[in-house]
Amino acid sequence: MNKGFTKLLGILALATAVVGCSTNPVTGKSQLNLMSTSQEISLGQKQYGPSQQSQGGAYDVDPELSRYVNSVGQKLAKLSDRPSLPYEFVVLNNDVPNAWALPGGKIAFNRGLLIHLQDEAQLAAVLGHEIVHAAASHSAQQMSQRQLMGVGAQFAAAAASQSRYRGLIQQGIGLGSQAFQASYGRGQELEADAYGMEYMVAAGYDPQGAVELQETFVKLSKGRQSNWLNNLFASHPPSEERVAANRERAQQMPPGTRNKAAFDRAMRQLRKDAPAYKLHQDALAAANQKQLDKALSLTEQAIRKQPKEALFWDTKGKLLLNQKRSKSALNAFSRAIDINPNYFGPYVGRGIVNKNLGNEAQAKIDLETSLSMLPTQYATFHLGELELKQGNSRKAYEYYQFAAASGGELGQRAQQRMQQIHPQSNQSQAR
């Protein structure tokens, strides 16, 4: 056995040994976690902003709703097995009925899920579930497992390099890792169900809210007709088994408050705006069918119902941009930014329009502003175009590198630009 194999075996054995050295803070069971508490907190803080941006940004039409959700979340977090984590709760401007947790207690709740809930007990069921994900280091566990799988993949690939079956083995590594992660995620969901109910009951809520929550997810999964719901239920698989398990636990727990009146007050604006968001969803569906005039009409109807929603103005700007109505698009993107200056999307759109109109200085400001919130392929490609036009080849090449890494048609265009700037360098990278 050569030194490389010996080293890989040693790393793999060391990583595997960690499984018995970490204790789940919620269950008390041994688990794999290669992150310290400080690393979890740091990672969550770094990823929280970009994760919000990539999923619609913070919902800001009614800031009181976010404050309300945060207050309920903080009440539950104090009763968790890791109350010292710096918990934060935000409502995202996203139609998908989902919620998620990052390491270190950074939790997000989509308005698309809130609209399906009936009272504060159901809200507490979701929040308790996500708090368990953070308190039990579930996200950190997943990342640690990927690290361990990566070491195993290195070893298997190194062994396969001596074999005529090398390609088949490497392909199998990826498939095996994905299957393991899916199973592991389901186990975490069951754990979050069980302990999340304990948290909500400790806070005085009716455990029946957790039963109803799972029933809601099962109904949504049966009626789903779009890919975004498929993606949601891949990571949060609902089942009658989970409903039954929650129902059995609830029967053994004391009844509690539903606090429906407070929930109804907090939800008043979002419920009032539900028809506007439905119009916006219909507009996006029409746009995907390339029915741009219909999409624009539906978006304008949504704006009339709720003119303070920046998302609607951003969509209007994109539709106008696709129709090459640059000045009107510029006005729409600017309106979106005026309403909500803390979301990256309209800055990308306005930057592209300004670039097309020859307003290069403002285009650069807009695109760089968007990058400070969330790096995207569109922003980096167009910044590359601006830098190249100004003769800054080195900086342009760096922007194109990022855009190329994201693939697709724009990625291919970025590769072509890189070839034009540094033909030899780009050829060596391709090899």
GROMACS .gro file of C-alpha atoms in nm:
model
  431
    1MET     CA    1   0.000   0.000   0.000
    2ASN     CA    2   0.150   0.336  -0.101
    3LYS     CA    3   0.181   0.643   0.120
    4GLY     CA    4  -0.116   0.817  -0.047
    5PHE     CA    5  -0.351   0.531   0.038
    6THR     CA    6  -0.216   0.515   0.392
    7LYS     CA    7  -0.274   0.888   0.441
    8LEU     CA    8  -0.629   0.868   0.304
    9LEU     CA    9  -0.708   0.573   0.527
   10GLY     CA   10  -0.580   0.766   0.827
   11ILE     CA   11  -0.793   1.070   0.747
   12LEU     CA   12  -1.101   0.856   0.691
   13ALA     CA   13  -1.049   0.667   1.018
   14LEU     CA   14  -0.999   0.993   1.210
   15ALA     CA   15  -1.315   1.147   1.060
   16THR     CA   16  -1.517   0.835   1.133
   17ALA     CA   17  -1.394   0.831   1.493
   18VAL     CA   18  -1.553   1.172   1.544
   19VAL     CA   19  -1.897   1.008   1.529
   20GLY     CA   20  -1.852   0.877   1.882
   21CYS     CA   21  -1.704   1.200   2.014
   22SER     CA   22  -1.996   1.437   1.959
   23THR     CA   23  -2.323   1.441   2.153
   24ASN     CA   24  -2.651   1.569   2.014
   25PRO     CA   25  -2.745   1.859   2.246
   26VAL     CA   26  -3.115   1.774   2.213
   27THR     CA   27  -3.131   1.393   2.221
   28GLY     CA   28  -2.812   1.316   2.410
   29LYS     CA   29  -2.719   1.060   2.145
   30SER     CA   30  -2.385   1.034   1.969
   31GLN     CA   31  -2.368   1.202   1.630
   32LEU     CA   32  -2.129   1.320   1.362
   33ASN     CA   33  -2.047   1.690   1.389
   34LEU     CA   34  -1.710   1.829   1.287
   35MET     CA   35  -1.807   2.187   1.382
   36SER     CA   36  -1.766   2.362   1.714
   37THR     CA   37  -2.044   2.585   1.847
   38SER     CA   38  -1.847   2.897   1.751
   39GLN     CA   39  -1.805   2.762   1.397
   40GLU     CA   40  -2.178   2.691   1.369
   41ILE     CA   41  -2.261   3.045   1.483
   42SER     CA   42  -2.007   3.201   1.247
   43LEU     CA   43  -2.128   3.000   0.949
   44GLY     CA   44  -2.492   3.082   1.018
   45GLN     CA   45  -2.418   3.452   1.045
   46LYS     CA   46  -2.225   3.454   0.717
   47GLN     CA   47  -2.488   3.260   0.524
   48TYR     CA   48  -2.804   3.416   0.669
   49GLY     CA   49  -2.803   3.731   0.456
   50PRO     CA   50  -2.719   3.567   0.121
   51SER     CA   51  -2.965   3.284   0.192
   52GLN     CA   52  -3.242   3.537   0.248
   53GLN     CA   53  -3.150   3.731  -0.066
   54SER     CA   54  -3.152   3.418  -0.280
   55GLN     CA   55  -3.506   3.337  -0.167
   56GLY     CA   56  -3.688   3.666  -0.211
   57GLY     CA   57  -3.538   3.879   0.063
   58ALA     CA   58  -3.714   3.987   0.380
   59TYR     CA   59  -4.088   4.050   0.361
   60ASP     CA   60  -4.124   4.420   0.438
   61VAL     CA   61  -4.474   4.525   0.332
   62ASP     CA   62  -4.582   4.470   0.693
   63PRO     CA   63  -4.277   4.475   0.926
   64GLU     CA   64  -4.503   4.403   1.224
   65LEU     CA   65  -4.557   4.049   1.096
   66SER     CA   66  -4.185   3.974   1.114
   67ARG     CA   67  -4.167   4.121   1.463
   68TYR     CA   68  -4.458   3.903   1.570
   69VAL     CA   69  -4.301   3.584   1.428
   70ASN     CA   70  -3.970   3.674   1.591
   71SER     CA   71  -4.139   3.723   1.930
   72VAL     CA   72  -4.299   3.378   1.915
   73GLY     CA   73  -3.973   3.226   1.799
   74GLN     CA   74  -3.771   3.386   2.078
   75LYS     CA   75  -4.019   3.258   2.337
   76LEU     CA   76  -3.968   2.903   2.213
   77ALA     CA   77  -3.591   2.941   2.170
   78LYS     CA   78  -3.550   3.026   2.540
   79LEU     CA   79  -3.696   2.684   2.620
   80SER     CA   80  -3.473   2.494   2.377
   81ASP     CA   81  -3.181   2.271   2.471
   82ARG     CA   82  -2.942   2.541   2.345
   83PRO     CA   83  -3.096   2.871   2.460
   84SER     CA   84  -2.763   3.054   2.437
   85LEU     CA   85  -2.752   3.039   2.055
   86PRO     CA   86  -2.807   3.382   1.893
   87TYR     CA   87  -3.147   3.294   1.745
   88GLU     CA   88  -3.296   3.514   1.475
   89PHE     CA   89  -3.627   3.475   1.291
   90VAL     CA   90  -3.720   3.644   0.965
   91VAL     CA   91  -4.020   3.627   0.732
   92LEU     CA   92  -3.915   3.590   0.367
   93ASN     CA   93  -4.096   3.731   0.065
   94ASN     CA   94  -4.140   3.388  -0.091
   95ASP     CA   95  -4.452   3.205  -0.211
   96VAL     CA   96  -4.324   2.855  -0.130
   97PRO     CA   97  -4.477   2.707   0.190
   98ASN     CA   98  -4.147   2.645   0.363
   99ALA     CA   99  -3.924   2.733   0.659
  100TRP     CA  100  -3.557   2.657   0.721
  101ALA     CA  101  -3.278   2.681   0.976
  102LEU     CA  102  -2.907   2.749   0.939
  103PRO     CA  103  -2.643   2.652   1.195
  104GLY     CA  104  -2.630   2.876   1.499
  105GLY     CA  105  -3.003   2.949   1.520
  106LYS     CA  106  -3.063   3.153   1.203
  107ILE     CA  107  -3.421   3.070   1.099
  108ALA     CA  108  -3.641   3.185   0.811
  109PHE     CA  109  -4.016   3.150   0.758
  110ASN     CA  110  -4.173   3.206   0.414
  111ARG     CA  111  -4.490   3.412   0.387
  112GLY     CA  112  -4.608   3.131   0.156
  113LEU     CA  113  -4.626   2.902   0.459
  114LEU     CA  114  -4.774   3.160   0.694
  115ILE     CA  115  -5.077   3.201   0.468
  116HIS     CA  116  -5.163   2.831   0.519
  117LEU     CA  117  -5.162   2.854   0.901
  118GLN     CA  118  -5.466   2.921   1.118
  119ASP     CA  119  -5.333   3.021   1.459
  120GLU     CA  120  -5.030   3.077   1.679
  121ALA     CA  121  -5.015   2.713   1.790
  122GLN     CA  122  -4.954   2.605   1.430
  123LEU     CA  123  -4.694   2.882   1.395
  124ALA     CA  124  -4.525   2.758   1.713
  125ALA     CA  125  -4.521   2.404   1.568
  126VAL     CA  126  -4.320   2.522   1.267
  127LEU     CA  127  -4.087   2.738   1.476
  128GLY     CA  128  -4.031   2.463   1.732
  129HIS     CA  129  -3.946   2.222   1.451
  130GLU     CA  130  -3.689   2.462   1.301
  131ILE     CA  131  -3.543   2.547   1.642
  132VAL     CA  132  -3.471   2.176   1.691
  133HIS     CA  133  -3.288   2.171   1.358
  134ALA     CA  134  -3.061   2.445   1.492
  135ALA     CA  135  -3.032   2.321   1.851
  136ALA     CA  136  -2.960   1.963   1.743
  137SER     CA  137  -2.694   2.084   1.493
  138HIS     CA  138  -2.877   1.919   1.204
  139SER     CA  139  -2.735   2.156   0.942
  140ALA     CA  140  -2.388   2.116   1.088
  141GLN     CA  141  -2.438   1.738   1.084
  142GLN     CA  142  -2.525   1.744   0.716
  143MET     CA  143  -2.219   1.952   0.633
  144SER     CA  144  -1.998   1.727   0.844
  145GLN     CA  145  -2.141   1.423   0.670
  146ARG     CA  146  -2.058   1.578   0.333
  147GLN     CA  147  -1.701   1.629   0.453
  148LEU     CA  148  -1.680   1.265   0.560
  149MET     CA  149  -1.831   1.151   0.231
  150GLY     CA  150  -1.576   1.367   0.052
  151VAL     CA  151  -1.290   1.191   0.229
  152GLY     CA  152  -1.444   0.854   0.144
  153ALA     CA  153  -1.483   0.961  -0.215
  154GLN     CA  154  -1.116   1.059  -0.229
  155PHE     CA  155  -1.015   0.717  -0.103
  156ALA     CA  156  -1.247   0.526  -0.337
  157ALA     CA  157  -1.143   0.737  -0.634
  158ALA     CA  158  -0.774   0.683  -0.553
  159ALA     CA  159  -0.831   0.308  -0.533
  160ALA     CA  160  -1.030   0.315  -0.853
  161SER     CA  161  -0.747   0.487  -1.035
  162GLN     CA  162  -0.572   0.148  -1.036
  163SER     CA  163  -0.879  -0.020  -1.189
  164ARG     CA  164  -1.044  -0.034  -1.531
  165TYR     CA  165  -1.375   0.032  -1.347
  166ARG     CA  166  -1.264   0.378  -1.231
  167GLY     CA  167  -1.549   0.574  -1.396
  168LEU     CA  168  -1.818   0.340  -1.267
  169ILE     CA  169  -1.690   0.356  -0.909
  170GLN     CA  170  -1.669   0.735  -0.908
  171GLN     CA  171  -2.024   0.756  -1.044
  172GLY     CA  172  -2.143   0.525  -0.769
  173ILE     CA  173  -1.985   0.744  -0.501
  174GLY     CA  174  -2.206   1.035  -0.599
  175LEU     CA  175  -2.523   0.827  -0.613
  176GLY     CA  176  -2.450   0.668  -0.277
  177SER     CA  177  -2.383   1.003  -0.112
  178GLN     CA  178  -2.710   1.148  -0.239
  179ALA     CA  179  -2.914   0.850  -0.119
  180PHE     CA  180  -2.753   0.863   0.223
  181GLN     CA  181  -2.819   1.235   0.260
  182ALA     CA  182  -3.187   1.194   0.168
  183SER     CA  183  -3.234   0.920   0.431
  184TYR     CA  184  -3.041   1.118   0.689
  185GLY     CA  185  -3.261   1.420   0.629
  186ARG     CA  186  -3.578   1.220   0.692
  187GLY     CA  187  -3.440   1.104   1.027
  188GLN     CA  188  -3.369   1.462   1.122
  189GLU     CA  189  -3.723   1.563   1.029
  190LEU     CA  190  -3.870   1.301   1.262
  191GLU     CA  191  -3.642   1.416   1.542
  192ALA     CA  192  -3.743   1.779   1.484
  193ASP     CA  193  -4.112   1.679   1.494
  194ALA     CA  194  -4.079   1.506   1.830
  195TYR     CA  195  -3.870   1.759   2.019
  196GLY     CA  196  -4.034   2.058   1.850
  197MET     CA  197  -4.363   1.948   2.004
  198GLU     CA  198  -4.197   1.938   2.346
  199TYR     CA  199  -4.076   2.296   2.303
  200MET     CA  200  -4.417   2.427   2.197
  201VAL     CA  201  -4.596   2.249   2.484
  202ALA     CA  202  -4.340   2.384   2.732
  203ALA     CA  203  -4.429   2.732   2.601
  204GLY     CA  204  -4.798   2.664   2.667
  205TYR     CA  205  -4.920   2.588   2.313
  206ASP     CA  206  -5.171   2.323   2.212
  207PRO     CA  207  -4.980   2.025   2.063
  208GLN     CA  208  -5.273   1.967   1.825
  209GLY     CA  209  -5.121   2.250   1.621
  210ALA     CA  210  -4.833   2.020   1.524
  211VAL     CA  211  -5.078   1.750   1.412
  212GLU     CA  212  -5.268   1.998   1.195
  213LEU     CA  213  -4.942   2.130   1.050
  214GLN     CA  214  -4.841   1.787   0.922
  215GLU     CA  215  -5.193   1.733   0.787
  216THR     CA  216  -5.157   2.059   0.595
  217PHE     CA  217  -4.828   1.947   0.443
  218VAL     CA  218  -4.978   1.614   0.338
  219LYS     CA  219  -5.267   1.795   0.165
  220LEU     CA  220  -5.025   2.029  -0.012
  221SER     CA  221  -4.809   1.738  -0.128
  222LYS     CA  222  -5.109   1.556  -0.276
  223GLY     CA  223  -5.223   1.861  -0.471
  224ARG     CA  224  -4.884   1.983  -0.590
  225GLN     CA  225  -4.856   2.067  -0.957
  226SER     CA  226  -4.526   2.255  -0.978
  227ASN     CA  227  -4.156   2.184  -0.943
  228TRP     CA  228  -4.106   2.422  -0.653
  229LEU     CA  229  -4.334   2.204  -0.440
  230ASN     CA  230  -4.144   1.894  -0.552
  231ASN     CA  231  -3.822   2.055  -0.433
  232LEU     CA  232  -3.981   2.152  -0.100
  233PHE     CA  233  -4.106   1.803  -0.023
  234ALA     CA  234  -3.775   1.645  -0.120
  235SER     CA  235  -3.619   1.814   0.185
  236HIS     CA  236  -3.932   1.814   0.407
  237PRO     CA  237  -4.105   1.487   0.315
  238PRO     CA  238  -4.461   1.482   0.456
  239SER     CA  239  -4.632   1.152   0.529
  240GLU     CA  240  -4.932   1.002   0.703
  241GLU     CA  241  -4.678   0.831   0.929
  242ARG     CA  242  -4.561   1.168   1.059
  243VAL     CA  243  -4.921   1.281   1.108
  244ALA     CA  244  -4.993   0.965   1.309
  245ALA     CA  245  -4.678   1.004   1.518
  246ASN     CA  246  -4.765   1.365   1.604
  247ARG     CA  247  -5.123   1.266   1.684
  248GLU     CA  248  -5.005   0.995   1.923
  249ARG     CA  249  -4.768   1.236   2.100
  250ALA     CA  250  -5.037   1.504   2.125
  251GLN     CA  251  -5.269   1.262   2.304
  252GLN     CA  252  -5.008   1.225   2.576
  253MET     CA  253  -4.952   1.600   2.616
  254PRO     CA  254  -5.161   1.862   2.798
  255PRO     CA  255  -5.380   2.094   2.589
  256GLY     CA  256  -5.269   2.453   2.557
  257THR     CA  257  -5.341   2.789   2.401
  258ARG     CA  258  -5.415   2.848   2.031
  259ASN     CA  259  -5.383   3.229   2.054
  260LYS     CA  260  -5.582   3.268   1.733
  261ALA     CA  261  -5.680   3.631   1.794
  262ALA     CA  262  -5.319   3.749   1.810
  263PHE     CA  263  -5.231   3.547   1.500
  264ASP     CA  264  -5.527   3.688   1.307
  265ARG     CA  265  -5.424   4.044   1.394
  266ALA     CA  266  -5.067   3.982   1.280
  267MET     CA  267  -5.185   3.820   0.955
  268ARG     CA  268  -5.441   4.086   0.861
  269GLN     CA  269  -5.229   4.262   0.596
  270LEU     CA  270  -5.085   3.944   0.443
  271ARG     CA  271  -5.430   3.791   0.411
  272LYS     CA  272  -5.563   4.111   0.258
  273ASP     CA  273  -5.282   4.101   0.000
  274ALA     CA  274  -5.331   3.732  -0.085
  275PRO     CA  275  -5.519   3.813  -0.413
  276ALA     CA  276  -5.230   4.039  -0.522
  277TYR     CA  277  -4.973   3.764  -0.464
  278LYS     CA  278  -5.194   3.519  -0.655
  279LEU     CA  279  -5.200   3.759  -0.949
  280HIS     CA  280  -4.821   3.781  -0.930
  281GLN     CA  281  -4.789   3.401  -0.931
  282ASP     CA  282  -5.016   3.389  -1.236
  283ALA     CA  283  -4.799   3.656  -1.401
  284LEU     CA  284  -4.486   3.448  -1.346
  285ALA     CA  285  -4.661   3.143  -1.490
  286ALA     CA  286  -4.761   3.344  -1.799
  287ALA     CA  287  -4.406   3.473  -1.838
  288ASN     CA  288  -4.273   3.118  -1.826
  289GLN     CA  289  -4.508   3.044  -2.116
  290LYS     CA  290  -4.360   3.348  -2.297
  291GLN     CA  291  -4.694   3.531  -2.274
  292LEU     CA  292  -4.527   3.858  -2.182
  293ASP     CA  293  -4.821   4.091  -2.249
  294LYS     CA  294  -5.047   3.879  -2.028
  295ALA     CA  295  -4.779   3.859  -1.760
  296LEU     CA  296  -4.736   4.236  -1.764
  297SER     CA  297  -5.112   4.293  -1.736
  298LEU     CA  298  -5.137   4.056  -1.437
  299THR     CA  299  -4.837   4.222  -1.270
  300GLU     CA  300  -4.993   4.566  -1.310
  301GLN     CA  301  -5.313   4.434  -1.154
  302ALA     CA  302  -5.109   4.305  -0.859
  303ILE     CA  303  -4.943   4.647  -0.825
  304ARG     CA  304  -5.280   4.821  -0.816
  305LYS     CA  305  -5.387   4.595  -0.531
  306GLN     CA  306  -5.060   4.642  -0.337
  307PRO     CA  307  -4.835   4.920  -0.474
  308LYS     CA  308  -4.597   4.890  -0.177
  309GLU     CA  309  -4.472   4.545  -0.280
  310ALA     CA  310  -4.128   4.591  -0.440
  311LEU     CA  311  -4.137   4.236  -0.577
  312PHE     CA  312  -4.420   4.331  -0.813
  313TRP     CA  313  -4.229   4.633  -0.947
  314ASP     CA  314  -3.917   4.419  -0.992
  315THR     CA  315  -4.115   4.169  -1.200
  316LYS     CA  316  -4.264   4.453  -1.404
  317GLY     CA  317  -3.914   4.581  -1.472
  318LYS     CA  318  -3.797   4.239  -1.589
  319LEU     CA  319  -4.094   4.201  -1.822
  320LEU     CA  320  -4.038   4.546  -1.971
  321LEU     CA  321  -3.669   4.472  -2.011
  322ASN     CA  322  -3.756   4.155  -2.204
  323GLN     CA  323  -3.979   4.366  -2.426
  324LYS     CA  324  -3.685   4.607  -2.482
  325ARG     CA  325  -3.880   4.895  -2.323
  326SER     CA  326  -3.571   5.021  -2.145
  327LYS     CA  327  -3.688   5.353  -2.005
  328SER     CA  328  -4.008   5.207  -1.864
  329ALA     CA  329  -3.807   4.918  -1.719
  330LEU     CA  330  -3.569   5.166  -1.560
  331ASN     CA  331  -3.859   5.341  -1.388
  332ALA     CA  332  -4.001   5.013  -1.260
  333PHE     CA  333  -3.669   4.893  -1.118
  334SER     CA  334  -3.609   5.233  -0.957
  335ARG     CA  335  -3.953   5.219  -0.798
  336ALA     CA  336  -3.872   4.874  -0.657
  337ILE     CA  337  -3.546   5.004  -0.510
  338ASP     CA  338  -3.719   5.307  -0.358
  339ILE     CA  339  -3.968   5.077  -0.184
  340ASN     CA  340  -3.712   4.820  -0.070
  341PRO     CA  341  -3.345   4.919  -0.106
  342ASN     CA  342  -3.232   4.602   0.073
  343TYR     CA  343  -3.305   4.345  -0.198
  344PHE     CA  344  -3.050   4.264  -0.469
  345GLY     CA  345  -3.287   4.185  -0.758
  346PRO     CA  346  -3.390   4.533  -0.880
  347TYR     CA  347  -3.028   4.651  -0.867
  348VAL     CA  348  -2.930   4.379  -1.115
  349GLY     CA  349  -3.215   4.475  -1.347
  350ARG     CA  350  -3.150   4.847  -1.325
  351GLY     CA  351  -2.778   4.790  -1.375
  352ILE     CA  352  -2.841   4.600  -1.698
  353VAL     CA  353  -3.083   4.867  -1.824
  354ASN     CA  354  -2.840   5.147  -1.741
  355LYS     CA  355  -2.565   4.957  -1.924
  356ASN     CA  356  -2.790   4.919  -2.229
  357LEU     CA  357  -2.871   5.291  -2.219
  358GLY     CA  358  -2.503   5.387  -2.197
  359ASN     CA  359  -2.522   5.502  -1.834
  360GLU     CA  360  -2.211   5.302  -1.753
  361ALA     CA  361  -2.113   5.471  -1.425
  362GLN     CA  362  -2.458   5.418  -1.274
  363ALA     CA  363  -2.475   5.067  -1.418
  364LYS     CA  364  -2.154   4.978  -1.236
  365ILE     CA  365  -2.284   5.121  -0.908
  366ASP     CA  366  -2.609   4.922  -0.937
  367LEU     CA  367  -2.440   4.594  -1.027
  368GLU     CA  368  -2.178   4.627  -0.754
  369THR     CA  369  -2.453   4.707  -0.503
  370SER     CA  370  -2.630   4.386  -0.600
  371LEU     CA  371  -2.306   4.189  -0.558
  372SER     CA  372  -2.265   4.319  -0.204
  373MET     CA  373  -2.598   4.151  -0.123
  374LEU     CA  374  -2.572   3.837  -0.337
  375PRO     CA  375  -2.316   3.742  -0.604
  376THR     CA  376  -2.498   3.641  -0.924
  377GLN     CA  377  -2.400   3.534  -1.272
  378TYR     CA  378  -2.588   3.821  -1.438
  379ALA     CA  379  -2.421   4.090  -1.231
  380THR     CA  380  -2.070   3.949  -1.269
  381PHE     CA  381  -2.107   3.898  -1.645
  382HIS     CA  382  -2.227   4.253  -1.707
  383LEU     CA  383  -1.963   4.397  -1.476
  384GLY     CA  384  -1.712   4.203  -1.682
  385GLU     CA  385  -1.853   4.366  -1.995
  386LEU     CA  386  -1.820   4.712  -1.841
  387GLU     CA  387  -1.463   4.652  -1.723
  388LEU     CA  388  -1.360   4.508  -2.060
  389LYS     CA  389  -1.501   4.809  -2.243
  390GLN     CA  390  -1.300   5.036  -2.013
  391GLY     CA  391  -0.983   4.841  -2.085
  392ASN     CA  392  -0.959   4.671  -1.744
  393SER     CA  393  -0.890   4.324  -1.880
  394ARG     CA  394  -0.767   4.169  -1.557
  395LYS     CA  395  -1.073   4.270  -1.358
  396ALA     CA  396  -1.303   4.175  -1.645
  397TYR     CA  397  -1.145   3.830  -1.655
  398GLU     CA  398  -1.214   3.779  -1.283
  399TYR     CA  399  -1.581   3.868  -1.329
  400TYR     CA  400  -1.608   3.639  -1.631
  401GLN     CA  401  -1.456   3.354  -1.431
  402PHE     CA  402  -1.737   3.374  -1.179
  403ALA     CA  403  -2.002   3.396  -1.451
  404ALA     CA  404  -1.850   3.104  -1.643
  405ALA     CA  405  -1.853   2.882  -1.335
  406SER     CA  406  -2.234   2.908  -1.318
  407GLY     CA  407  -2.273   2.745  -1.660
  408GLY     CA  408  -2.557   2.791  -1.904
  409GLU     CA  409  -2.571   3.017  -2.208
  410LEU     CA  410  -2.435   3.317  -2.018
  411GLY     CA  411  -2.156   3.100  -1.880
  412GLN     CA  412  -2.058   3.005  -2.235
  413ARG     CA  413  -2.049   3.370  -2.335
  414ALA     CA  414  -1.826   3.439  -2.036
  415GLN     CA  415  -1.594   3.157  -2.145
  416GLN     CA  416  -1.570   3.315  -2.490
  417ARG     CA  417  -1.478   3.651  -2.338
  418MET     CA  418  -1.210   3.484  -2.124
  419GLN     CA  419  -1.069   3.323  -2.438
  420GLN     CA  420  -1.052   3.663  -2.605
  421ILE     CA  421  -0.868   3.818  -2.310
  422HIS     CA  422  -0.620   3.537  -2.231
  423PRO     CA  423  -0.631   3.266  -2.500
  424GLN     CA  424  -0.337   3.063  -2.366
  425SER     CA  425  -0.444   3.091  -2.002
  426ASN     CA  426  -0.796   2.982  -2.083
  427GLN     CA  427  -0.677   2.685  -2.290
  428SER     CA  428  -0.458   2.565  -2.005
  429GLN     CA  429  -0.755   2.590  -1.767
  430ALA     CA  430  -0.968   2.385  -2.005
  431ARG     CA  431  -0.704   2.111  -2.002
   0.00000   0.00000   0.00000
